[in-house]
Coordinates of C-alpha atoms in Angstrom, one line a residue:
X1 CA 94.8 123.4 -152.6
X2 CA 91.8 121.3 -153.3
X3 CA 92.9 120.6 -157.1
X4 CA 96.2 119.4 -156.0
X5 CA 94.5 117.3 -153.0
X6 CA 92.9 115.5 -155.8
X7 CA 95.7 115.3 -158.0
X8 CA 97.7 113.6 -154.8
X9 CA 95.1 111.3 -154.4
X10 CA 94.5 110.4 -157.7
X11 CA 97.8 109.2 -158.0
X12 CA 98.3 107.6 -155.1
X13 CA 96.1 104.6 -155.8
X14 CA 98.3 104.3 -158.9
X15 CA 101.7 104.7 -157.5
X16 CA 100.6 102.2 -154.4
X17 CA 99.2 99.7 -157.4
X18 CA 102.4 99.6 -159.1
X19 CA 104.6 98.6 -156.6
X20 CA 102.5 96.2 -155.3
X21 CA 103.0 94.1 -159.0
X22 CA 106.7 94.9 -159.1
X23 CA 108.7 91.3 -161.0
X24 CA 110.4 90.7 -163.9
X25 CA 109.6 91.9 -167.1
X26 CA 109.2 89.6 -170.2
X27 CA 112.5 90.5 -171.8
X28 CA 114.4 89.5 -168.3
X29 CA 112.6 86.3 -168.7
X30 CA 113.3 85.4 -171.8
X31 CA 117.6 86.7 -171.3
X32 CA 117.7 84.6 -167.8
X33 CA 116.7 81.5 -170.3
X34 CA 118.9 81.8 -172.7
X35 CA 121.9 82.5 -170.2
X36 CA 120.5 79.2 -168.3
X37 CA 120.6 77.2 -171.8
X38 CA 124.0 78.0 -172.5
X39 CA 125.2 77.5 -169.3
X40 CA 123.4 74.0 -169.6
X41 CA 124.9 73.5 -172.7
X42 CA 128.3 74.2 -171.6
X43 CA 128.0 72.0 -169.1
X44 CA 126.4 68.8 -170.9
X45 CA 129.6 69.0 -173.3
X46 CA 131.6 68.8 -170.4
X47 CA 129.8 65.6 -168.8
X48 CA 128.7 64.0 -172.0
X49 CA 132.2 63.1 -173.1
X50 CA 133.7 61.7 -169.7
X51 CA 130.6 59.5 -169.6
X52 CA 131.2 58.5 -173.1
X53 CA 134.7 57.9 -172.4
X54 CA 133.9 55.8 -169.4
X55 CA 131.3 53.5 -171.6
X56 CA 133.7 52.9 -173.9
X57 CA 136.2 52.1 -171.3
X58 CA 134.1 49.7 -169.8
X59 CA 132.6 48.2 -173.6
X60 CA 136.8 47.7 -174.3
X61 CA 137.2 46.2 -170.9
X62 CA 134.5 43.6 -171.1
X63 CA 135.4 42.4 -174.5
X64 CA 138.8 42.3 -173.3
X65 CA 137.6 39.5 -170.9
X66 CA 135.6 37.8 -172.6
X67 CA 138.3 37.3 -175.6
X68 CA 141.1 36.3 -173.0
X69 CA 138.6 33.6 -170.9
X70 CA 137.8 32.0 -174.4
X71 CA 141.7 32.0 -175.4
X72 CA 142.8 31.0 -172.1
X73 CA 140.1 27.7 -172.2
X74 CA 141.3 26.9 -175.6
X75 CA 145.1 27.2 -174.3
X76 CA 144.1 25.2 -171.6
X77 CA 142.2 22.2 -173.8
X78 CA 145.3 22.3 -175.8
X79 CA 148.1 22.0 -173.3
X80 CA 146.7 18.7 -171.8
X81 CA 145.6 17.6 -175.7
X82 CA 147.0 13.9 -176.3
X83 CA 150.3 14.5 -178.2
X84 CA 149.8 14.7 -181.8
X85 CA 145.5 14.8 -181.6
X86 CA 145.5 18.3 -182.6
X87 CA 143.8 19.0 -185.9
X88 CA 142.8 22.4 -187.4
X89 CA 139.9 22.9 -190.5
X90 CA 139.8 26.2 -191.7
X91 CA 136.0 27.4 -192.4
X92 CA 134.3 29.7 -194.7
X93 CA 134.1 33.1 -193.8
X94 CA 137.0 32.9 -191.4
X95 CA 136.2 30.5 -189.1
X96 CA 137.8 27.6 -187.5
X97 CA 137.1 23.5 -186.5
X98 CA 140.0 23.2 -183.8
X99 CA 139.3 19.7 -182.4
X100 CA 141.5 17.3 -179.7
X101 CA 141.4 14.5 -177.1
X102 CA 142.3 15.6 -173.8
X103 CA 144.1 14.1 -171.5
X104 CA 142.7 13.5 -167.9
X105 CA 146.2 11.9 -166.6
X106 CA 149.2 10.1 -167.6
X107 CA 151.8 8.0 -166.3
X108 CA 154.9 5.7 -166.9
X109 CA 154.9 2.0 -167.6
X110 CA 157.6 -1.1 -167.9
X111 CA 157.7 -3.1 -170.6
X112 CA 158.9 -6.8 -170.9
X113 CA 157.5 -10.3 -170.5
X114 CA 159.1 -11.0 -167.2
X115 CA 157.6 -9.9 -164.2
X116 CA 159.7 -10.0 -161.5
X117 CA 158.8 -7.6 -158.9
X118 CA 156.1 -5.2 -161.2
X119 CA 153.5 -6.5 -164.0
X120 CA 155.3 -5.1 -167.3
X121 CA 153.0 -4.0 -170.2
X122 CA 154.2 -6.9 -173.4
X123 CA 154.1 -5.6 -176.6
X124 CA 154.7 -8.7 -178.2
X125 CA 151.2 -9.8 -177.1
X126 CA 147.5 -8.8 -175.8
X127 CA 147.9 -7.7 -172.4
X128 CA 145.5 -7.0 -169.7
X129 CA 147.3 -6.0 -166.8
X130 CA 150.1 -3.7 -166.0
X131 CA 151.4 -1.4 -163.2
X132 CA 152.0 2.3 -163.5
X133 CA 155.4 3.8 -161.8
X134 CA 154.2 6.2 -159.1
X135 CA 150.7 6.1 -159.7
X136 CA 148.6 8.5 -161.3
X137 CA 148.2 11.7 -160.3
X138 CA 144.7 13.2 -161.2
X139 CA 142.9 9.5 -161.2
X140 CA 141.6 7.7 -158.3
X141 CA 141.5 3.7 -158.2
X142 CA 138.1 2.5 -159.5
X143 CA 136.8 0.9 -162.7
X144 CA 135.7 3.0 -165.4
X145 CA 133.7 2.4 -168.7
X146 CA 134.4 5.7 -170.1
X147 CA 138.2 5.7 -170.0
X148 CA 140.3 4.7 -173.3
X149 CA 144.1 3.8 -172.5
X150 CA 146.8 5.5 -175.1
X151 CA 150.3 4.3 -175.9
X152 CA 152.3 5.9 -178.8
X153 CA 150.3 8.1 -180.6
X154 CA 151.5 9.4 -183.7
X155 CA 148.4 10.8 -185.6
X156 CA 149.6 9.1 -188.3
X157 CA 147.5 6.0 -190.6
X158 CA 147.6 3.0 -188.5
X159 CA 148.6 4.6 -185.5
X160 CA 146.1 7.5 -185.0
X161 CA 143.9 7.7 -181.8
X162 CA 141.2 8.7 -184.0
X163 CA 141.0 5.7 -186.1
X164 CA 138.6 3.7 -183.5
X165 CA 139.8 0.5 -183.9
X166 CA 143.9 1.5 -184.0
X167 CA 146.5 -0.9 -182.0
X168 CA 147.5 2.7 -179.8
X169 CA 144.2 3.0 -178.5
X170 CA 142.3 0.4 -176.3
X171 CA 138.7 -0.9 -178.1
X172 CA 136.0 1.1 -176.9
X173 CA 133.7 -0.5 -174.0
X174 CA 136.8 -1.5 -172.7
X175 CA 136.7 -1.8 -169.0
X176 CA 139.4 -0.1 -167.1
X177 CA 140.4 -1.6 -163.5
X178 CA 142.4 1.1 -161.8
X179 CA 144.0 -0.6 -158.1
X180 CA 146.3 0.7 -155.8
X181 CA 148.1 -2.1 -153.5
X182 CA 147.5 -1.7 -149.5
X183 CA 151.1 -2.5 -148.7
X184 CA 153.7 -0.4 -150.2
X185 CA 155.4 -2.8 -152.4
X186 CA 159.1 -2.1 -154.0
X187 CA 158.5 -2.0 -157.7
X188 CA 161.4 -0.5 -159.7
X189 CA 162.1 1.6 -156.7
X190 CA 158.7 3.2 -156.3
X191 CA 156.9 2.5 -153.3
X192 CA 153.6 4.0 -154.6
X193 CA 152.5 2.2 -158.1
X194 CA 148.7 2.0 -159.8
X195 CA 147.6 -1.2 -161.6
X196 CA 145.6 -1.5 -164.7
X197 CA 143.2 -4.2 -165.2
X198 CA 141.6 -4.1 -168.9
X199 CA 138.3 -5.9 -169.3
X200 CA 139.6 -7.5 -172.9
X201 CA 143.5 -8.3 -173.2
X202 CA 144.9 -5.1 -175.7
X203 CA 148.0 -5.4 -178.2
X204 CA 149.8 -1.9 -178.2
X205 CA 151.2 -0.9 -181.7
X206 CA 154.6 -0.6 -182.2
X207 CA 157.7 -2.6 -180.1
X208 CA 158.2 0.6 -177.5
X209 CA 157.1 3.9 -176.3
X210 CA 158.8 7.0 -176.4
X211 CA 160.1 7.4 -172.5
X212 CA 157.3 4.8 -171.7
X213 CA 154.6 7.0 -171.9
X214 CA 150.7 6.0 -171.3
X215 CA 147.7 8.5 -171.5
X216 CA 144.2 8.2 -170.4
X217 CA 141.3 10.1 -172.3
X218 CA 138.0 9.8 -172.7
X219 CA 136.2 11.7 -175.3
X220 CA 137.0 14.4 -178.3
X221 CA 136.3 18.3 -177.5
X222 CA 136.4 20.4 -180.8
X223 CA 136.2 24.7 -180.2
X224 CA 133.9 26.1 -183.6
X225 CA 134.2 29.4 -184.3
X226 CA 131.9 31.1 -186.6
X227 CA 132.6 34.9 -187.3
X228 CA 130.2 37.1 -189.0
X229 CA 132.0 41.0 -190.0
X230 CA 129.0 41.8 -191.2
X231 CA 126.8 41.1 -187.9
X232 CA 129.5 40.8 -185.0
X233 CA 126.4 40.3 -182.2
X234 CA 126.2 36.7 -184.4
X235 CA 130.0 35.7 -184.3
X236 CA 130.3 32.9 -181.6
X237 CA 132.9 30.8 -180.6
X238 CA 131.3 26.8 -179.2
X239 CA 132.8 24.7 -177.5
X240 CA 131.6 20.7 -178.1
X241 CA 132.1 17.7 -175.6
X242 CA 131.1 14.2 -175.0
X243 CA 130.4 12.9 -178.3
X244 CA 132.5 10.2 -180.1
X245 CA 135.9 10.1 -181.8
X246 CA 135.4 9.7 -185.7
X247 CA 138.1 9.3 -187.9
X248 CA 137.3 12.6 -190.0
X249 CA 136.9 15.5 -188.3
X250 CA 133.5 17.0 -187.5
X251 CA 133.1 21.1 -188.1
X252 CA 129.3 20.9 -188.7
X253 CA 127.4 21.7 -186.0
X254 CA 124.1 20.2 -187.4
X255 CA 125.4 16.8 -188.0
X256 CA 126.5 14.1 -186.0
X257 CA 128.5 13.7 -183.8
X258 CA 128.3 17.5 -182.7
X259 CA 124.8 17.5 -183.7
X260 CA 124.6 15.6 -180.2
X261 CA 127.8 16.9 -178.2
X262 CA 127.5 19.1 -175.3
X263 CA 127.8 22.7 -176.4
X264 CA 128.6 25.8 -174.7
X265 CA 129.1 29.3 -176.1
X266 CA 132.3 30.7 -175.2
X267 CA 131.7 34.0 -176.2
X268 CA 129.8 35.6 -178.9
X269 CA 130.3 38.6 -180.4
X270 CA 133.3 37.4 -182.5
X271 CA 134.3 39.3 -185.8
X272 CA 137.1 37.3 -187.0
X273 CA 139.3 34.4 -185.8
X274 CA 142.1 32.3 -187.2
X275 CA 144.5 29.3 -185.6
X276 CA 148.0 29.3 -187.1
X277 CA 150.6 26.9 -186.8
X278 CA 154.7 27.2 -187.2
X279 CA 154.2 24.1 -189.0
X280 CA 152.6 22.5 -192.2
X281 CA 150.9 19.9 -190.3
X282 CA 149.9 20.9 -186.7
X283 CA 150.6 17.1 -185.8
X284 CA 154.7 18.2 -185.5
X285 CA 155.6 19.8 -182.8
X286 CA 154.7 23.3 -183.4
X287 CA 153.4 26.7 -181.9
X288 CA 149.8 27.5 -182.3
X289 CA 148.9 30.8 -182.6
X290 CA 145.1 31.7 -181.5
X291 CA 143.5 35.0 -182.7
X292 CA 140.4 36.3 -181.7
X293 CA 138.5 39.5 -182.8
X294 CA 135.6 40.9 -180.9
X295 CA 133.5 43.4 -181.7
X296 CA 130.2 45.4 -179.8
X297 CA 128.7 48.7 -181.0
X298 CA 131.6 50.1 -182.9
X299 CA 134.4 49.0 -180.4
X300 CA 136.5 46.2 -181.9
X301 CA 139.6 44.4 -180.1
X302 CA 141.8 41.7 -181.3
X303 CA 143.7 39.4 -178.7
X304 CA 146.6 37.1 -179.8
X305 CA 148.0 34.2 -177.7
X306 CA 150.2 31.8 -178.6
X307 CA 150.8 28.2 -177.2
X308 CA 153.2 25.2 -177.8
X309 CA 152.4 22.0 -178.8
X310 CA 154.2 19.1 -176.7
X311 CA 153.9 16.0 -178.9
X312 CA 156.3 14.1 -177.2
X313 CA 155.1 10.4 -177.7

């Protein structure tokens, strides 16, 4: 009895002991890890490519945005373009000088010496004041310093805008008078009718205009785009205002006139760009056709847009 009294109580202490330190072992550890990693690994495969997919989404998306606003600024720049200002220089490396003279608004004339009811614009002589049928529509009446008057514009020697000192452009510092009579007064059968005073009397080239035809511009805007394939974060496409009409066109950006424009990046990022005309000389009518290529971290889209040239005189 008393031996196994002891033995009892011996082992108690012992038994007690143990079950107070009960857990898991090291090998349970080490198992419940690697099930946890793989089931962690499992699951970051899943994840990982939807949020890939979803950055690359939105990577395509924004470049898609950025290539159509440029496009659709150039379209725009090139749909109210003077008719026949539109000149292309193809660059180095795959870039483009696409320059033009804007139009801010354009109307409809007589022409004649007599004067019956409306002033008529003479070609036969300077002339310093003439009426618009209807008015113009994007112009108020006031006088303006910055405005140059345009009558048949062919882009051709002689008769090209861009020659400064050409019979269809007026002189520049020419001031421009626009009026609009109180009274509704019957000319031609418009009731509504804008007069244009010139500061200096101004011989239009040329006997007639094609459907009569006037334009009002005031300075050059030329898009440069510089791609680079081998950097696409460099690629940029500018856009240049304000500076003067030359006779050749400017596609360095260092040098005068753009050297002193107002510039604006359109977008950046550009790998490759072209402008292609239907036509020899972009001066006939023609369509343009605009390409851009963007390009950020491996993603690369192309957008093509295509607009027509009106170059009715």
């Amino acid at each position: 009895r008393r031996q196994l009294q002891t033995v009892m109580t011996r082992r108690a202490p012992e038994f007690l002991s143990s079950r107070a330190v009960a857990g898991f072992t090291l090998v349970e550890m080490v198992v419940t890890i690697l099930i946890m990693g793989i089931l962690g690994a499992t699951l970051a495969a899943f994840i990982t490519r939807p949020v890939e997919g979803y950055r690359d989404l939105a990577r395509r998306t924004a470049l898609v945005d950025a290539a159509e606003s440029a496009l659709r600024r150039m379209q725009r720049d090139i749909r109210i373009a003077l008719p026949n200002s539109v000149r292309v220089t193809n660059l180095g490396g795959g870039g483009f000088a696409l320059e033009m003279l804007p139009t801010q608004d354009g109307g409809k004339f007589r022409e004649g010496v007599a004067a019956p009811v409306c002033e008529r614009l003479r070609f036969d002589a300077a002339d310093m004041d003439y009426d618009i049928l209807g008015g113009f529509h994007n112009i108020t009446p006031g006088v303006y310093t910055n405005y140059r008057m345009v009558i048949n514009n062919r882009g051709t020697p002689g008769n090209n805008a861009y020659e400064g000192s050409a019979s269809v452009i007026t002189p520049l510092g020419t001031t421009v008078t626009i009026t609009r009579p109180a009274s509704a007064a019957a000319c031609a059968g418009n009731a509504v009718n804008d007069h244009v005073n010139l500061s200096v009397g101004h011989q239009y080239g040329g006997s007639a205009a094609l459907n009569r035809r006037i334009y009002v511009i005031t300075t050059p805007v030329t898009y440069l785009c510089t791609p680079s394939a081998s950097d696409p974060a460099a690629g940029t496409l500018i856009r240049y205002e304000a500076y003067a009409i030359t006779v050749s066109q400017p596609t360095n950006p260092a040098a005068a006139p753009l050297a002193t424009a107002t510039s604006a990046v359109i977008t950046n990022q550009v790998s490759a760009c072209s402008v292609i005309t239907s036509t020899v000389d972009v001066r006939n009518r023609s369509l343009v056709t605009l390409t851009l290529d963007l390009a950020e971290e491996g993603e690369q889209i192309r957008l093509i847009n295509q607009t027509q040239l009106n170059n009715s005189r």
